[in-house]
Coordinates of C-alpha atoms in Angstrom, one line a residue:
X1 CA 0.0 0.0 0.0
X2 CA 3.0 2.6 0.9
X3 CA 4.4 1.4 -2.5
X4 CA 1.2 2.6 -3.9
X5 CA 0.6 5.8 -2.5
X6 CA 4.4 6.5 -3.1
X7 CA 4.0 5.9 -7.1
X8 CA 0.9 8.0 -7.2
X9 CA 3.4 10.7 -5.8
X10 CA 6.1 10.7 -8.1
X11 CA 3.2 9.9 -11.2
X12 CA 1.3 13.1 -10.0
X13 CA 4.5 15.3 -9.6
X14 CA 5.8 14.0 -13.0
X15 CA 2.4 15.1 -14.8
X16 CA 2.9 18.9 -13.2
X17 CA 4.9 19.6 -15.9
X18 CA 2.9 18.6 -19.0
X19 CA 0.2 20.2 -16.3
X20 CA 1.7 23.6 -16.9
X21 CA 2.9 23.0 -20.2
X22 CA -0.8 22.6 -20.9
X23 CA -1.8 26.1 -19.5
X24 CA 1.0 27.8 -20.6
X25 CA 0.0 26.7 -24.2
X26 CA -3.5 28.2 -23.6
X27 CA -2.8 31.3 -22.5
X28 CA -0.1 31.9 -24.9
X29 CA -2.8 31.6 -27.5
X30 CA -5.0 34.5 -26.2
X31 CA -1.5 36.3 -25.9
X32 CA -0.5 36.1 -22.7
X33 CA 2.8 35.0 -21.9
X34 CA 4.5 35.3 -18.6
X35 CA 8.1 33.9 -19.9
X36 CA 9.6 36.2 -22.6
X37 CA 11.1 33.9 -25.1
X38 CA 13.4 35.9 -27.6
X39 CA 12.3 35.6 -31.5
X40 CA 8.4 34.4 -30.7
X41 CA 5.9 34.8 -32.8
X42 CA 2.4 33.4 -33.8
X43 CA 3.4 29.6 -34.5
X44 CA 6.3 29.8 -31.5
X45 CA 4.6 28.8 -28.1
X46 CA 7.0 29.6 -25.5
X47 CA 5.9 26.8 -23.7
X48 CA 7.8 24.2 -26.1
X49 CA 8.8 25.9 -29.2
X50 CA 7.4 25.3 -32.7
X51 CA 4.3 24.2 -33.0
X52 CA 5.1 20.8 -34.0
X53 CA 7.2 20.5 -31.2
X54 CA 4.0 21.6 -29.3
X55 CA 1.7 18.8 -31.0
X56 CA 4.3 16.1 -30.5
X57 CA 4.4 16.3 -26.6
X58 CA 0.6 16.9 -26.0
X59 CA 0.5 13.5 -28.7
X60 CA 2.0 11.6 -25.5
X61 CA 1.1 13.3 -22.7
X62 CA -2.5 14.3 -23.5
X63 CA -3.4 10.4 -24.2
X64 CA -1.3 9.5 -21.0
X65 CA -4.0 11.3 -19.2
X66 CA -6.8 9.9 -21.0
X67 CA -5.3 6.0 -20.3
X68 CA -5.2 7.2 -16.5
X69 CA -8.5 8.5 -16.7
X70 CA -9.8 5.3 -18.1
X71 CA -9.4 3.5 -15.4
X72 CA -11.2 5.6 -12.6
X73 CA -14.3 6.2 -11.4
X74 CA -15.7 9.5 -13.1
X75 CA -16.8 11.2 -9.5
X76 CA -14.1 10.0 -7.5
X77 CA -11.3 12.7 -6.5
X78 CA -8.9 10.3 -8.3
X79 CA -10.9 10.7 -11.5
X80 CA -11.7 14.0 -11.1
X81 CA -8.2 15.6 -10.7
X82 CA -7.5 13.3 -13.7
X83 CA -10.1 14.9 -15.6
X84 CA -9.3 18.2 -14.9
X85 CA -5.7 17.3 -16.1
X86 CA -7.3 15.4 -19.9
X87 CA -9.8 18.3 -20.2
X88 CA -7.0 21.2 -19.5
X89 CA -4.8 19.2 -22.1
X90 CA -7.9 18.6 -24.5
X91 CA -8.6 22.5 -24.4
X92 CA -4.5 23.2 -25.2
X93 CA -4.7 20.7 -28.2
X94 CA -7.7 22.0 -29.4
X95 CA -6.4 25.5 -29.4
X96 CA -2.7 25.5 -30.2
X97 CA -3.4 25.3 -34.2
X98 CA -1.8 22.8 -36.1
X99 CA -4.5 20.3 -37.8
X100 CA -2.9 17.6 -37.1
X101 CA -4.4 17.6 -33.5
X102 CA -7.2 15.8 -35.5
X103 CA -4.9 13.0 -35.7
X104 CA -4.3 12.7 -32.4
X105 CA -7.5 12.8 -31.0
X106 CA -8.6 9.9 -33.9
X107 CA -5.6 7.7 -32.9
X108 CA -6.0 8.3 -29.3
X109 CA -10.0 7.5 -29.4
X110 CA -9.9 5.1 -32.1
X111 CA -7.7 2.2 -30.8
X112 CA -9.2 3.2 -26.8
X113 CA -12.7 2.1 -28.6
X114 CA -11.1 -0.8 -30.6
X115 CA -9.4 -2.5 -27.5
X116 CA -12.4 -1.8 -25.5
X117 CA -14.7 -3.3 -27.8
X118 CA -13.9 -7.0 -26.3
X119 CA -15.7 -6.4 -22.7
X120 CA -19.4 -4.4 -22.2
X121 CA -17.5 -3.1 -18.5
X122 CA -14.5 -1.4 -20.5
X123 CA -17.0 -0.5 -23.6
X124 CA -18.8 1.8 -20.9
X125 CA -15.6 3.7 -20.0
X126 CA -14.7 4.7 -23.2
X127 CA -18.4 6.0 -23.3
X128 CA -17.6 7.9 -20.1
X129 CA -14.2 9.2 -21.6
X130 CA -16.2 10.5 -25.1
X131 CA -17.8 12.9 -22.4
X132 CA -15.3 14.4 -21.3
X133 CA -14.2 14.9 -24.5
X134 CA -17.4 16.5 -25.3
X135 CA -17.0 18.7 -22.5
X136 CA -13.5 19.5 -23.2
X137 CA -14.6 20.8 -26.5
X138 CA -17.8 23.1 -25.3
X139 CA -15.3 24.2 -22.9
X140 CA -13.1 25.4 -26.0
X141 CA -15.9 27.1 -27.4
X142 CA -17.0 28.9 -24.2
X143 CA -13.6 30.0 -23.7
X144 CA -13.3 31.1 -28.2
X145 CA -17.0 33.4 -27.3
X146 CA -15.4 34.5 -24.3
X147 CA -11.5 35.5 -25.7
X148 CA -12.0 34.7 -28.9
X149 CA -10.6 38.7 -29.8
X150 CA -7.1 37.8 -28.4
X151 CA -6.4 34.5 -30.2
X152 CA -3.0 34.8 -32.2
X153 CA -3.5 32.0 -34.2
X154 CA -5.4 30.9 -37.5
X155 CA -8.5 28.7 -36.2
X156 CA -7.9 25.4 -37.8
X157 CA -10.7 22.4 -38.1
X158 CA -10.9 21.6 -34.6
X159 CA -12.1 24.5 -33.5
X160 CA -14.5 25.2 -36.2
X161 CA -15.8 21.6 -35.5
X162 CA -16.1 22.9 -31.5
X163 CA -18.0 26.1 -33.0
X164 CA -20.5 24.2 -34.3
X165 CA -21.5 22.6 -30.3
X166 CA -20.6 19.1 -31.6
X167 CA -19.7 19.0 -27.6
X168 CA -22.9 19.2 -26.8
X169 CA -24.1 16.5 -29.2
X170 CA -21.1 13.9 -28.0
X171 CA -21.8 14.2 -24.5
X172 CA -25.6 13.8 -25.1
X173 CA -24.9 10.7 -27.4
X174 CA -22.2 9.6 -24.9
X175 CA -25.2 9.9 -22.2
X176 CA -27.5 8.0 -24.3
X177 CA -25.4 5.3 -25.7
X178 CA -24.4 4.5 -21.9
X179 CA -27.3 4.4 -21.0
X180 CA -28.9 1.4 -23.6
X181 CA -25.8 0.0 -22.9
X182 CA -26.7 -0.2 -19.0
X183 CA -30.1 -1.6 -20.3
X184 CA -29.0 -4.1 -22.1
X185 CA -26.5 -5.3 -19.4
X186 CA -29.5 -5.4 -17.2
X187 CA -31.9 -7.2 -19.5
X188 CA -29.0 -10.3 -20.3
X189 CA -28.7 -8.7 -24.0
X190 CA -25.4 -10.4 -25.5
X191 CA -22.2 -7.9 -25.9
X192 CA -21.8 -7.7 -30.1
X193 CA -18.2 -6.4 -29.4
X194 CA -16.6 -8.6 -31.7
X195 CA -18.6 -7.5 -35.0
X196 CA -18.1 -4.0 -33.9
X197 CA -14.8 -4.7 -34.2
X198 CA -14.6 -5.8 -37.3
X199 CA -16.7 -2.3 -38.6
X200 CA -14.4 -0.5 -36.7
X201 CA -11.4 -2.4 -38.7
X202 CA -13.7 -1.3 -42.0
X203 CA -13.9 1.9 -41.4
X204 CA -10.6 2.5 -40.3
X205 CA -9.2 1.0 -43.7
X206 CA -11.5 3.4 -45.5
X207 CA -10.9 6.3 -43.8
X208 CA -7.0 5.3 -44.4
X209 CA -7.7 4.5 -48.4
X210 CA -9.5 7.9 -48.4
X211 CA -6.6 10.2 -47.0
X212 CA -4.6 8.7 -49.5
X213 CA -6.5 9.3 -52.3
X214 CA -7.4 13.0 -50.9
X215 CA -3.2 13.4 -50.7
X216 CA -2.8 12.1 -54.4
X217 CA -5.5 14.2 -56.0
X218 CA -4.9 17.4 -53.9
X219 CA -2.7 20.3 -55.2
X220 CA 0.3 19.6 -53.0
X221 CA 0.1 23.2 -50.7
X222 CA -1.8 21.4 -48.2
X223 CA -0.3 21.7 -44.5
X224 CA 2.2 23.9 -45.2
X225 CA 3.2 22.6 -48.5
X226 CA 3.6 19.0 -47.1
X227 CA 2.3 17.3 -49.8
X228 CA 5.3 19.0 -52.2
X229 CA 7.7 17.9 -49.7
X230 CA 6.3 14.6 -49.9
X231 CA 6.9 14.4 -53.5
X232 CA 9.5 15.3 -53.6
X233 CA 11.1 13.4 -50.6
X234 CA 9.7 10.1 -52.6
X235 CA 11.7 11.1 -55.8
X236 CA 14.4 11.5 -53.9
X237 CA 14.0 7.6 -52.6
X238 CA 13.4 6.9 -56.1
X239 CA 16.9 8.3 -57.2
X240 CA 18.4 6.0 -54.3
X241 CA 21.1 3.2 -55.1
X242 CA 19.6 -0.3 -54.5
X243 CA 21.9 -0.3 -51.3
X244 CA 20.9 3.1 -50.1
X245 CA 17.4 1.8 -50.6
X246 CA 17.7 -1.0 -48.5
X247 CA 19.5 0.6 -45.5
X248 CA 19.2 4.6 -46.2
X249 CA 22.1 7.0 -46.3
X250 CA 22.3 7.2 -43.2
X251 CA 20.9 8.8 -39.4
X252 CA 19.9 12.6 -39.4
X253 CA 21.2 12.9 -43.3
X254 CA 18.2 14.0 -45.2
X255 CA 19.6 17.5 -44.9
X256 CA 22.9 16.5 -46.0
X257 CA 21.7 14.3 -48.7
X258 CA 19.0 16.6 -50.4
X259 CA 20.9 19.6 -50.5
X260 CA 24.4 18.1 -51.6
X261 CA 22.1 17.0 -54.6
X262 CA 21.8 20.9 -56.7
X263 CA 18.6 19.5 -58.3
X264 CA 16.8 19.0 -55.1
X265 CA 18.7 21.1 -53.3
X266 CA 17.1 24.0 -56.0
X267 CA 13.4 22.6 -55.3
X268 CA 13.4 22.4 -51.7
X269 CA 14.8 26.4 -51.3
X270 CA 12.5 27.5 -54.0
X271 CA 9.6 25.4 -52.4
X272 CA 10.3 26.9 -48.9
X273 CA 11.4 29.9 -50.0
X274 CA 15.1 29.8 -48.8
X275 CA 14.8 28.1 -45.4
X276 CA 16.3 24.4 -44.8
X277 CA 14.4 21.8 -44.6
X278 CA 15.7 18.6 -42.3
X279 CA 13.0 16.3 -42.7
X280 CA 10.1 15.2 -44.7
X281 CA 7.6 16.2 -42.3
X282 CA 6.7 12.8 -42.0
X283 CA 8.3 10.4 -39.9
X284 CA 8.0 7.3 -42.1
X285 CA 9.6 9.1 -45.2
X286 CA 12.0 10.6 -42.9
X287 CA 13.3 6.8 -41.7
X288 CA 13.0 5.6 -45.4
X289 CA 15.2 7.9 -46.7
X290 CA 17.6 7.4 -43.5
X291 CA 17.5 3.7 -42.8
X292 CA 16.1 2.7 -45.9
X293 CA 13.2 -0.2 -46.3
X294 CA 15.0 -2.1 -43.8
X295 CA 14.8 0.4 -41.4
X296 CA 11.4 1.8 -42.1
X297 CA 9.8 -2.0 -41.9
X298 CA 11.3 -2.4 -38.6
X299 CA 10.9 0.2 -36.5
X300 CA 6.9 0.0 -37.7
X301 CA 6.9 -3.8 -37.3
X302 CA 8.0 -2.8 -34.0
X303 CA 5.4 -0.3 -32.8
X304 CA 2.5 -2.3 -34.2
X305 CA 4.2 -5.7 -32.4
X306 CA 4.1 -4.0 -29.2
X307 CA 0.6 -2.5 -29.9
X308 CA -0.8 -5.9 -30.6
X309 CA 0.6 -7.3 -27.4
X310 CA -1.0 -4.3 -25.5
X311 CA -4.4 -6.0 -27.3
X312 CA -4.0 -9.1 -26.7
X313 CA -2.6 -8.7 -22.4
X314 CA -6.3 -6.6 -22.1
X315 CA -8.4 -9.1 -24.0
X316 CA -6.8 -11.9 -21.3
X317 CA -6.7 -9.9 -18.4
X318 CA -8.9 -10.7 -15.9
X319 CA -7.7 -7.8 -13.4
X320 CA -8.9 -3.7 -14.0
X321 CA -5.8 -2.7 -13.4
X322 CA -3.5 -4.9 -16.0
X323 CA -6.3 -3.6 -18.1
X324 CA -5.8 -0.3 -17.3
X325 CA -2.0 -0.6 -18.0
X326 CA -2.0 -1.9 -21.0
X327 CA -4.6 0.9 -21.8
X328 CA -2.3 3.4 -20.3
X329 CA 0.4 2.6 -22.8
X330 CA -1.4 2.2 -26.1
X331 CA -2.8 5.4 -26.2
X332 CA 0.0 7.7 -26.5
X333 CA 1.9 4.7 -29.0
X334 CA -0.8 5.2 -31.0
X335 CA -1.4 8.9 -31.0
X336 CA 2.3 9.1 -31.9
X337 CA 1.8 6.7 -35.3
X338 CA -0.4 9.0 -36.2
X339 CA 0.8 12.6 -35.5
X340 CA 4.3 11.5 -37.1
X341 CA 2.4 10.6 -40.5
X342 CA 2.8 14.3 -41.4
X343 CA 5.3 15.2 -38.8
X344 CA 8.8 14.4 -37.2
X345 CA 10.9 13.0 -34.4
X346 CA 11.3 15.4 -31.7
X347 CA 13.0 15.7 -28.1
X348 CA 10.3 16.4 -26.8
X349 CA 8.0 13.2 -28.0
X350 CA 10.2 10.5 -29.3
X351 CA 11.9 9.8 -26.3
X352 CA 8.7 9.0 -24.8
X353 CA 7.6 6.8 -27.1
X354 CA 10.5 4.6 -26.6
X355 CA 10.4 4.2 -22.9
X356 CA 6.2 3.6 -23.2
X357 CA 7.4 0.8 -25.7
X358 CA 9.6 -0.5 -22.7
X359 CA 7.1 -0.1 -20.6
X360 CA 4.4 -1.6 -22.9
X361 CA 6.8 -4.7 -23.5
X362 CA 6.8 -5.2 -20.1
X363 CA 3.1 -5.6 -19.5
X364 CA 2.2 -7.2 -22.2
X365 CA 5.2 -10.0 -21.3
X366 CA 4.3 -10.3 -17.9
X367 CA 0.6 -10.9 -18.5
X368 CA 1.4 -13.7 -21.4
X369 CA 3.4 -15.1 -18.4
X370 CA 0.3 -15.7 -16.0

C-alpha cells in the first residue's frame, strides 16, 4: 500500500509539468505570456517551441492522461483531478493550431474504442471518456465566445468543429449510448463487441484509403506545403542506389543528402522559400530515406508488435488494473503513429515513445506469463 501511494506521488508530480505546459500553451494563444522567449511569434509557443514540437508532446502526454483516466471512477477525486488534467490538455490541443491535433485525438479515441470493444465493462468507459471529451470541447468554445478577440493563431478544423457545439451533441450521445448499454446489461442482451470490431477495422481502412487518395488528387500546398515535400522526398527515394534503398544513407542525413544533390537542393529552397528543410515532415519518409526499407519495416513492425501485445494482455486480463495498464500505454503509442504521419521525431516526444514501448513490453510479457 506505501508502494502505492508512493507511485501516485512521483506519477502526480511527474504530470505537473505537462500540467503547466498545458496552461502555458493556452494562455499563450490569447496572448499572454509570462516567460519572454526571444524571437516568438504566432506559431512559436514559449511553452515548447514550434508548434510541431507543441503537438508532438501533448501527442504523449494528453493520451497518458486519458489512459489514466480510463481506469477511474468518473466522480471520484482520483478521477476528477485526472479529468481536470485530460480536459485542460484537451482545451490546449484544441487551441494551439496545427490540424494535425485531429490526428491525435482519432488515434488516441480510435484504438481506446477498438481495444475496449472486447468487454461491455470497459466498452462503458470509453463511453464515459467521449464525455469528457465532449465537454473539453464546449469548454473550447466557451472559452473562443469569451476571448476569442485575443487569439493569435489561425482557427484550424478543430475548433471550427467545437464552433458548431458538436460538444454538446457527444456528450448527449455519450449519455445515451451509456445508457442502452446499462439496459441491455440489465436485460442479459449479449455484448456484439466482436462484430463492432470488425466495422471499426472497416472503417478504419476506409478512412486510411480515403486520406490517400485525398493526398494524391490534392494540389500539394496542403499543410504547409507537405504534400510538395512529400513528393518530392519520394523522388528522392526513387533516385536511391539499391543499397541506399535498403539501408538509407544514413541517421539525421536528409539535410545532407538533399541539398548536396543541386537539383533537389534547388526545389526544396525555391519550395520553402530559402529556409532548410531537415526532414520530410513525416516520420516514415523521414526513416526511409535514412534507414532505408530495412529500417522503415522495422521500426513499424516494431510499434505495431508492441501494440498488438497491448491487445491481446487486455483481451486476457482478468484484473482492471492490467487492463488499465496496458490501456495506459497504447494510447499515447498510438497517438504518436499518427501525428508522425505528417510530422517528425522530436526531443520532446520520441523519447517518450521509446520508454512507453519498454514499458508496454513489459506488460504485455508479464501478463502472457500468467
Amino acid at each position: 500500500m506505501q508502494g502505492l501511494k508512493l507511485n501516485a506521488l512521483i506519477l502526480s508530480l511527474i504530470l505537473i509539468v505537462p500540467f503547466s505546459a498545458f496552461v502555458l500553451g493556452i494562455i499563450n494563444r490569447f496572448g499572454i505570456d509570462p516567460f519572454y522567449v526571444y524571437g516568438a511569434n504566432p506559431s512559436f509557443l514559449g511553452t515548447l517551441g514550434n508548434i510541431n514540437w507543441y503537438v508532438g508532446f501533448l501527442a504523449i502526454f494528453v493520451p497518458l492522461g486519458i489512459g489514466l483516466s480510463y481506469g477511474k471512477k468518473l466522480f471520484s477525486m482520483d478521477g476528477i483531478l485526472t479529468n481536470l488534467y485530460v480536459v485542460t490538455g484537451l482545451v490546449a490541443l484544441f487551441m494551439q493550431g496545427s490540424d494535425s491535433a485531429a490526428l491525435v485525438i482519432i488515434g488516441t479515441y480510435g484504438i481506446m474504442l477498438y481495444i475496449s470493444l472486447g468487454k461491455r465493462k470497459s466498452f462503458q468507459r470509453v463511453i464515459a471518456q467521449a464525455a469528457v471529451l465532449g465537454f473539453s470541447m464546449e469548454l473550447t468554445k466557451i472559452l473562443m465566445e469569451v476571448f476569442g478577440r485575443s487569439y493569435n493563431y489561425e482557427e484550424g478544423i478543430i475548433l471550427k468543429v467545437c464552433d458548431m457545439h458538436i460538444g454538446l451533441i457527444v456528450m448527449a450521445a455519450a449519455f445515451f449510448i451509456y445508457r442502452v448499454s446499462r439496459l441491455f446489461e440489465e436485460i442479459s442482451v449479449s455484448f456484439i463487441g466482436g462484430f463492432c470490431r470488425r466495422m471499426l477495422v472497416v472503417l478504419g481502412i476506409a478512412a486510411v484509403v480515403s486520406s490517400i487518395i485525398m493526398v494524391i488528387m490534392s494540389d500539394g500546398y496542403f499543410g504547409n506545403g507537405r504534400g510538395i515535400i512529400w513528393q518530392i522526398s519520394v523522388d528522392i527515394y526513387r533516385g536511391l542506389t539499391p543499397w541506399q534503398k535498403l539501408f538509407g544513407v544514413g541517421q539525421d542525413c536528409f539535410y545532407v543528402y538533399a541539398y548536396n544533390h543541386p537539383m533537389w537542393a534547388d526545389s526544396l529552397l525555391n519550395i520553402l522559400n530559402g529556409n532548410r528543410l531537415t526532414n520530410a515532415h513525416c516520420e516514415f519518409l523521414t526513416i526511409l530515406i535514412e534507414r532505408g526499407m530495412i529500417g522503415l519495416l522495422t521500426y513499424v513492425a516494431l510499434i505495431i508488435s508492441v501494440l498488438h501485445g497491448l491487445i491481446r494482455a487486455f483481451d486476457r486480463s482478468e484484473s482492471s488494473k492490467k487492463e488499465h495498464a496496458a490501456m495506459i500505454c497504447a494510447l499515447p503509442i498510438t497517438s504518436y503513429l499518427f501525428n508522425c504521419g505528417v510530422s517528425f521525431s522530436t526531443v520532446t516526444s520520441t523519447p517518450y515513445l521509446f520508454i512507453l514501448l519498454g514499458i508496454a513490453l513489459f506488460v504485455s510479457r508479464a501478463q502472457e506469463q500468467e
